[in-house]
XYZ file of C-alpha atoms in Angstrom:
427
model
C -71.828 -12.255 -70.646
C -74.715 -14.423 -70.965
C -75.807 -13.250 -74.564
C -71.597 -13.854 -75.182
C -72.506 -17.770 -73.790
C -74.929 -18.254 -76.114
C -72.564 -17.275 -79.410
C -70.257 -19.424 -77.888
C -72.884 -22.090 -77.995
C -74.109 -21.769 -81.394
C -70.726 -21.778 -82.775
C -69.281 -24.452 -82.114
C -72.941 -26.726 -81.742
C -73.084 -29.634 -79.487
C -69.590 -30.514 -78.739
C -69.233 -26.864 -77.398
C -69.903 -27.776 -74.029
C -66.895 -27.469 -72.373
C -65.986 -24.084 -73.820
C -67.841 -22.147 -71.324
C -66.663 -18.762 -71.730
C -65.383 -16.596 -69.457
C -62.615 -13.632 -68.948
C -59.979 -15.915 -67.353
C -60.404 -19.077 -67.807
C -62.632 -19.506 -64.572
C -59.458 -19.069 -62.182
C -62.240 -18.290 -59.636
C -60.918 -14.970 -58.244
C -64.564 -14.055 -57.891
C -63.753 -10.563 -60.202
C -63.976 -11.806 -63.414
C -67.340 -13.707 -65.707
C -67.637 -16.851 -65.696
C -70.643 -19.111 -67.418
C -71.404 -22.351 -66.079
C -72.663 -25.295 -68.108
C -74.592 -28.040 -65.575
C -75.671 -31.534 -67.998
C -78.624 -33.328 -66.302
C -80.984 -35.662 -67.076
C -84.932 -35.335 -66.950
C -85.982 -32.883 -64.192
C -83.174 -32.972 -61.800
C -84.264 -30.460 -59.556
C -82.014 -27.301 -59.486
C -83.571 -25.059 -61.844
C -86.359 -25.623 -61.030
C -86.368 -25.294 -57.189
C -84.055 -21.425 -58.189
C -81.227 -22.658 -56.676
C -79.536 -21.681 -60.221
C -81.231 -18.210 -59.574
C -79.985 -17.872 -56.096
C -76.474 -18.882 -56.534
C -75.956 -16.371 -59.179
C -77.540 -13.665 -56.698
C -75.477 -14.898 -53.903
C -72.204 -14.513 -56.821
C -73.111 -11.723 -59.754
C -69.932 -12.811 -61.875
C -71.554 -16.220 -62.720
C -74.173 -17.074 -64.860
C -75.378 -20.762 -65.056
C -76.962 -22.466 -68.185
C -78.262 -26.121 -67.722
C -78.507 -28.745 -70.839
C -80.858 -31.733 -70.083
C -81.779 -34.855 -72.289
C -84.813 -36.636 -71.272
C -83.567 -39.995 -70.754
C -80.863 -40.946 -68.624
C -80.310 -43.853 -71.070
C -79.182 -41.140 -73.622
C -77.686 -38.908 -71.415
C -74.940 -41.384 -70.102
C -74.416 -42.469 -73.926
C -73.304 -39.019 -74.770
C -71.101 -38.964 -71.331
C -69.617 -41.987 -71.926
C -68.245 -41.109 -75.423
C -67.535 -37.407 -74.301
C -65.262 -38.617 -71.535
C -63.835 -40.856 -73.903
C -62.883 -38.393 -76.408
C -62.457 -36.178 -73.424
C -64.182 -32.960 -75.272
C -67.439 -31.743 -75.214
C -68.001 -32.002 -71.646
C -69.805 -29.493 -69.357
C -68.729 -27.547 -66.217
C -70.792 -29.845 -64.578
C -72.219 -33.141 -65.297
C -74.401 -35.214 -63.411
C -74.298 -38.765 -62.629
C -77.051 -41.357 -61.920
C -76.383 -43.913 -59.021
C -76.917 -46.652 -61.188
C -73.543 -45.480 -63.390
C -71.420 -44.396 -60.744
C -69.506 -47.489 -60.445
C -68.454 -46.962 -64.115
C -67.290 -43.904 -63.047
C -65.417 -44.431 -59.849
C -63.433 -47.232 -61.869
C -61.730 -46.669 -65.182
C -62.800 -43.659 -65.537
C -62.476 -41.621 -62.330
C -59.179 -40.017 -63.649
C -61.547 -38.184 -65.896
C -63.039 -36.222 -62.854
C -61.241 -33.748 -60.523
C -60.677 -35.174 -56.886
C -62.618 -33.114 -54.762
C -60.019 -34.046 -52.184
C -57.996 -31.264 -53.439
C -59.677 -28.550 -53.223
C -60.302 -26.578 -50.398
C -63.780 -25.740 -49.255
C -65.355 -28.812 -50.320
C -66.558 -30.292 -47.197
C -67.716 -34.066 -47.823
C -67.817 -34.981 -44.680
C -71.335 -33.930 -44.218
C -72.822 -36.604 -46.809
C -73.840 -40.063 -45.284
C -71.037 -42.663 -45.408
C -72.567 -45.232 -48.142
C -72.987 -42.379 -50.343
C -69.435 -41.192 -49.854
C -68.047 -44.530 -50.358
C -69.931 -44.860 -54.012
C -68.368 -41.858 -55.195
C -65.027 -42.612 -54.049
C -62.392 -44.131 -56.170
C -60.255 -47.304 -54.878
C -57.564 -44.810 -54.904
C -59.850 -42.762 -52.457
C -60.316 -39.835 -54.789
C -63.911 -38.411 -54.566
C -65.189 -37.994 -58.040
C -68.671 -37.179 -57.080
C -70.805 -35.126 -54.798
C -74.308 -36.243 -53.389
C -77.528 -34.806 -54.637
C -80.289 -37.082 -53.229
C -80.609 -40.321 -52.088
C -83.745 -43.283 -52.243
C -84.101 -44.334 -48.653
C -86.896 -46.814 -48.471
C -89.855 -47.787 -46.299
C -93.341 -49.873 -47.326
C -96.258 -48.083 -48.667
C -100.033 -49.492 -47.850
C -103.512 -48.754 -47.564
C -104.370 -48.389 -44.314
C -108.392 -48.988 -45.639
C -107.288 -52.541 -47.286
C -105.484 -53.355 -43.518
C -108.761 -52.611 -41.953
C -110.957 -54.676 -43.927
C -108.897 -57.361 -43.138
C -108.480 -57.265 -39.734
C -104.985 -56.112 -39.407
C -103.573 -52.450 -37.600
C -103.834 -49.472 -39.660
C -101.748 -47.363 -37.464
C -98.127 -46.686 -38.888
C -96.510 -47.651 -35.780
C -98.161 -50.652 -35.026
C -98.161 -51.699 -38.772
C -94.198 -51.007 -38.976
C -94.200 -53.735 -35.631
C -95.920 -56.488 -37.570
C -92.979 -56.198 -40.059
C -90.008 -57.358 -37.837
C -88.441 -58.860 -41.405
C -89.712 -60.290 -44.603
C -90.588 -63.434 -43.611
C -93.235 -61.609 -40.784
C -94.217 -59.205 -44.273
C -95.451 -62.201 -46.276
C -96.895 -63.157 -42.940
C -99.108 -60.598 -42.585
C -99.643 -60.895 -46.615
C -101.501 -64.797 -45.908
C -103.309 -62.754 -43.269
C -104.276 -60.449 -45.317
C -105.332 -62.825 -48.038
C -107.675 -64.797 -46.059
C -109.545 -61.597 -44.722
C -109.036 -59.213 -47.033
C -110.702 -57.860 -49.960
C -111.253 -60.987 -52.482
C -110.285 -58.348 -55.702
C -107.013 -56.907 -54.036
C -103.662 -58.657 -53.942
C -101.530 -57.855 -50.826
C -98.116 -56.595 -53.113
C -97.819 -55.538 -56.749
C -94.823 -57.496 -57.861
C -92.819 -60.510 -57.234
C -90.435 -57.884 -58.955
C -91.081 -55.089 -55.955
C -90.358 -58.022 -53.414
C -86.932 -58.868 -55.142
C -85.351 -55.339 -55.075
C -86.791 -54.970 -51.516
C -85.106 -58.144 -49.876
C -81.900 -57.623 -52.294
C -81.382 -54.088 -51.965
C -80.449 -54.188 -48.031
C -77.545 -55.904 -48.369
C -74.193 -55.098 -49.266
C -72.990 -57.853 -51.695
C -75.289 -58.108 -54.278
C -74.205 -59.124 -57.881
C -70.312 -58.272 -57.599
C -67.569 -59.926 -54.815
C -65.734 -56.609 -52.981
C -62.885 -57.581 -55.472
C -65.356 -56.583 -58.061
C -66.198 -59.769 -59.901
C -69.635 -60.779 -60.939
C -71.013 -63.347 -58.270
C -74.539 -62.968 -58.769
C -75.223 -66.889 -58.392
C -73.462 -67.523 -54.757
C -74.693 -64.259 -52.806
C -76.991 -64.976 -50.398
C -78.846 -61.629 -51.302
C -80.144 -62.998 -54.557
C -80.763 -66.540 -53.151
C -82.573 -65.152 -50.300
C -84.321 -62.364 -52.305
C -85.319 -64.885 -55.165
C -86.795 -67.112 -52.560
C -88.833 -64.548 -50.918
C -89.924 -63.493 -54.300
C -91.343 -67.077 -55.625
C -92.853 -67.426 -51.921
C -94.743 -64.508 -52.709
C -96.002 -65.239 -56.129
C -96.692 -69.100 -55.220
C -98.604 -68.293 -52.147
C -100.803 -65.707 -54.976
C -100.087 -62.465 -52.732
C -99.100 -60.664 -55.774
C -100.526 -58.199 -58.498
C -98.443 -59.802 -61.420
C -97.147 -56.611 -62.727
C -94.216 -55.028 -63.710
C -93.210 -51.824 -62.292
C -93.243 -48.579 -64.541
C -95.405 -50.427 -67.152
C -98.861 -48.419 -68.063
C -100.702 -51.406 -66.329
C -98.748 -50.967 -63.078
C -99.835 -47.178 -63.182
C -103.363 -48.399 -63.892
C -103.237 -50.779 -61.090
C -102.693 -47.936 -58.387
C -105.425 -45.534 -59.883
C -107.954 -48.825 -59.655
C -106.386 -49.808 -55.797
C -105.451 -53.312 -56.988
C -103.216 -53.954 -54.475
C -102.518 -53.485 -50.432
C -98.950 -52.560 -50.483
C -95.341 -51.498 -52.028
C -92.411 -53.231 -50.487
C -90.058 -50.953 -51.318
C -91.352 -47.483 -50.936
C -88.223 -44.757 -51.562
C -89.027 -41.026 -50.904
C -89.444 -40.315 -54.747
C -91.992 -43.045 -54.704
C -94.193 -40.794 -53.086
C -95.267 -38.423 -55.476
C -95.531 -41.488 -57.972
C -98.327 -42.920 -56.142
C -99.794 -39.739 -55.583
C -99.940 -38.963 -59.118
C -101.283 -42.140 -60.206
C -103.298 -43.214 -57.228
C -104.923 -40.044 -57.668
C -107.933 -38.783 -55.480
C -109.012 -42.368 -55.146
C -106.185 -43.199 -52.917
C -106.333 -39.773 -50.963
C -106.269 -40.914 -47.014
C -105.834 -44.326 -48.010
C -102.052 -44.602 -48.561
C -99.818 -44.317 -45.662
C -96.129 -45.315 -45.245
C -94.369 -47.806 -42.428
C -90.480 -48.675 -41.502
C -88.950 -51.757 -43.643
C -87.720 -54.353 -41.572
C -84.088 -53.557 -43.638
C -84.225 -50.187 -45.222
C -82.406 -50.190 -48.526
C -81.464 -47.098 -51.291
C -83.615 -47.021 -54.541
C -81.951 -44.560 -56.477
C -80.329 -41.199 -56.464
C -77.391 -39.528 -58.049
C -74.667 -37.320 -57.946
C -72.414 -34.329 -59.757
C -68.953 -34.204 -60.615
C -66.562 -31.574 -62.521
C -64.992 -33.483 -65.529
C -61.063 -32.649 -65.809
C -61.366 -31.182 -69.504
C -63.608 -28.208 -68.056
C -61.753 -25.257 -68.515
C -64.160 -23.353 -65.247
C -62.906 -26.204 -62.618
C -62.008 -24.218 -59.611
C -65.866 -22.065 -60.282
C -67.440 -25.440 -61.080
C -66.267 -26.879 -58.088
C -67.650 -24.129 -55.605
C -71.031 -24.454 -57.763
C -71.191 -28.275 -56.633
C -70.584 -27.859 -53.560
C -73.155 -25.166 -53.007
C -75.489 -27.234 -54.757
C -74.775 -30.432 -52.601
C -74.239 -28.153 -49.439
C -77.078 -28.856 -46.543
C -79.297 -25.795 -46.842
C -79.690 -26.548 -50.393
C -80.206 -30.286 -49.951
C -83.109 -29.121 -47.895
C -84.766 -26.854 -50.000
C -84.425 -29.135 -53.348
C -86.304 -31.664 -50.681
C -88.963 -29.116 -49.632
C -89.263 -27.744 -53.027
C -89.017 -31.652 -55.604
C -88.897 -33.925 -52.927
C -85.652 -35.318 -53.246
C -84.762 -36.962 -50.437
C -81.271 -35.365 -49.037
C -78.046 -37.234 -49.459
C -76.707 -35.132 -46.324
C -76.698 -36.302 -42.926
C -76.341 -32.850 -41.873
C -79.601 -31.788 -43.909
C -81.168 -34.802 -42.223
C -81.346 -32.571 -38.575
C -82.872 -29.469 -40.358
C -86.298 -28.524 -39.287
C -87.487 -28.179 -43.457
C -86.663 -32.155 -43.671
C -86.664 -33.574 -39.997
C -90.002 -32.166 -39.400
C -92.125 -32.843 -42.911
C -94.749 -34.574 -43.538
C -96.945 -35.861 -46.291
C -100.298 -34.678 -46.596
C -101.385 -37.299 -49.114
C -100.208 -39.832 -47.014
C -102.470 -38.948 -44.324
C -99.346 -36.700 -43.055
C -97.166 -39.423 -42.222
C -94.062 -37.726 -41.074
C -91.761 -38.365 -43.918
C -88.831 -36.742 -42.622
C -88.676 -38.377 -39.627
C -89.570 -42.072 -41.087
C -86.818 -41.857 -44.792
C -83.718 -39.901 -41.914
C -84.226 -43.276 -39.400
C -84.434 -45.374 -42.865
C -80.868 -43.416 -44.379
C -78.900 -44.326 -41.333
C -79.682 -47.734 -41.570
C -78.493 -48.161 -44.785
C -75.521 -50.263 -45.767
C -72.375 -49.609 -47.873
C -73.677 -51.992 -51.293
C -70.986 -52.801 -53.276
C -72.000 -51.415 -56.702
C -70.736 -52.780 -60.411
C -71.290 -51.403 -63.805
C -74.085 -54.107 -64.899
C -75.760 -53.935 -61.601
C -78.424 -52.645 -63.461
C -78.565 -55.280 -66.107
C -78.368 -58.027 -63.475
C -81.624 -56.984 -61.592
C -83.448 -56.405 -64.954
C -82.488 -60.039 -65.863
C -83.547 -61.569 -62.148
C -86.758 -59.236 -62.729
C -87.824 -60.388 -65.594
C -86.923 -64.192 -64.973
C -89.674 -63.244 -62.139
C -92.312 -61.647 -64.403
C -92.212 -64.879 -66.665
C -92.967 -66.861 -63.359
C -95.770 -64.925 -62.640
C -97.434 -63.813 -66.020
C -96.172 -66.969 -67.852
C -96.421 -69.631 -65.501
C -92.765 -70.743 -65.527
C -91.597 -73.068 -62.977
C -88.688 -70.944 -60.170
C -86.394 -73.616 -61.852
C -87.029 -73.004 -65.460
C -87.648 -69.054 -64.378
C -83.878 -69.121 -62.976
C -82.711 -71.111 -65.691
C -83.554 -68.203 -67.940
C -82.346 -65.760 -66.346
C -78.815 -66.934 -66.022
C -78.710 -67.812 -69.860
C -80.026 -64.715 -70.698
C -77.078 -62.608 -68.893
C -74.507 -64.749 -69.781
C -75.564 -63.575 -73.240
C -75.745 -59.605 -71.918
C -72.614 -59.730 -69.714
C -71.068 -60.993 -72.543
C -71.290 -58.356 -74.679
């Protein structure tokens, strides 16, 4: 069946996608072949931690095939106009946090309603990340595959240079809120080490502060209200308190000098420090930072990414696709995609097993992970997310990398960044 897949695949190219063959149409009788197609982007975790492998063990009628692009950027391009045309769509498509708004709006008839079928229990995932897949309506278009609970990464060998508790514990006391954070950051600059700065990014600071509340950039009614919330106002402030009062790096996250920065230990800490983050630092701290990093509580934990699957209406394999999501999204596996990629589980339920309650991180001088990202998840509040959520914080981020690496005044900084989305939002 799987060599009959890959005909199928090859003859009709790249809009074959949802044409995943099978006997029956994918009834899901559990007699007859079925192939799956699953569309990801990057490395999202399945295949490689053999889940793919152990579902079709557990169920020797289905064979699974994954297509990934690279980018998510292209993969929701294709998505987009595939929905649109409503062809071409896989058994299984995945969805980045950042678009599921998009999703759960005009387009959520486009997905089945998990509601309705049987089996699917959702009442294991936390309740924010219910609530983002869920449609006004209150169909659930989407299932939960990680999540980007945050704390604050540091190095404990900066902190003790300059005075301040290197302990976990006692460091996650000294931040009671961000105000007490950038208090501990003038600390820090007056007895620290002269070459480090205390935070990386006016930028980090932002999308820490921001993040933790739940009206951001969009009213519950779902207009655009950036300019009145008192997340941005308060987050902005913080942010141009940090960068006035020189506590920051001056870079911008994800940029090659922002990678450099780590493996040279230019600055003390990360204020918003998601699961995933982890093995970021790791990688580009490299054996430099080994025992140096550690990770504390945030005063207001927030979510920094994560994503979801859903089963697009045009599949012709829905009631098999379904089961296949919700194996996928199911505790156990949660778990071992955690133990095995380190995505942080999206299930309350996985929260309590042993695999994720009770790991650490070597690296980060075995700082109980589990233990620190579960107590970070509950705290977590419902956000209300909009489709140019992401284009809003880009804007905001880049009005405060001009006010750092420019010189711009907060006033002229914020001046820019409004114009410059009224020109984007506008489009």
């Amino acid at each position: 069946m799987f060599a009959v897949g890959i005909a199928a695949t090859l003859a009709t190219g790249l809009l074959a996608g949802c044409g995943s063959d099978d006997d029956d149409g994918g009834d899901g009788d559990g007699d007859s072949q079925v192939t799956l197609r699953v569309g990801v982007f990057g490395q999202f975790g399945f295949e490689e931690a053999g889940l793919y492998e152990e579902y079709e063990a557990l169920n020797e009628h289905v064979t699974i095939e994954q297509d990934s692009i690279a980018e998510n950027g292209d993969y929701i391009t294709q998505l987009r106009t595939r929905l649109a045309q409503n062809s071409g769509l896989l058994d299984i498509q995945a969805i980045e946090v950042g678009n599921i708004a998009e999703m759960t709006g005009d387009l959520n008839g486009r997905w089945v309603d998990f509601n309705e079928y049987e089996g699917v229990d959702t009442g294991h995932f936390l309740p924010w990340k219910l609530d983002q897949a869920t449609s006004e309506d209150g169909r659930v278009i989407g299932l939960g595959t990680d999540i980007g609970p945050t704390g604050i990464c540091y190095r404990t060998d900066y902190f003790e240079e300059a005075g301040l508790p290197t302990d976990r514990a006692e460091v996650s006391a000294l931040f009671t809120d961000w105000e007490a954070y950038l208090a501990v950051g003038e600390e820090f600059a007056a007895n620290g080490p002269a070459d480090v700065a205390y935070l990386d990014s006016a930028g980090g600071m932002f999308n820490a502060v921001v993040s933790a509340y739940e009206e951001r950039y969009y009213s519950a009614d779902g207009e655009i209200n950036y300019q009145e919330t008192e997340a941005v106002q308060t987050a902005w402030d913080l942010s141009v308190q940090a960068a006035e009062a020189g506590l920051t790096d001056k870079q911008q996250q994800f940029q090659d000098e922002w990678n450099s920065a780590f493996a040279n230990g230019a600055f003390a800490t990360v204020a918003s420090c998601p699961a995933w983050m982890l093995g970021y630092i790791q990688e580009h701290a490299g054996e430099n930072g080994l025992g140096n990093w550690d990770v504390a509580q945030s005063p207001n934990p927030s979510n920094w990414g994560g994503s979801f699957i859903g089963v697009p209406e045009a599949g012709s394999n829905k009631e098999e696709a379904v089961k296949l999501a919700a194996w996928l999204t199911a505790p156990e596996q949660q778990a071992k995609l955690f133990s095995e990629r380190g995505s942080f589980p999206s299930s309350s339920e996985a929260h309590e097993l042993p695999a994720v309650l009770e790991a650490t991180h070597e690296y980060f001088q075995d700082a109980p992970i589990g233990e620190i990202f579960t107590q970070a998840a509950a705290e977590i509040p419902t956000t209300i997310i909009g489709p140019s959520d992401q284009v809003i914080q880009e804007n905001i981020t880049n009005g405060l990398v001009a006010l750092e690496q420019q010189g711009l005044s907060p006033d002229d900084a914020w001046s820019s960044v409004v114009s410059q989305l009224d020109n984007a939002l506008a489009e």
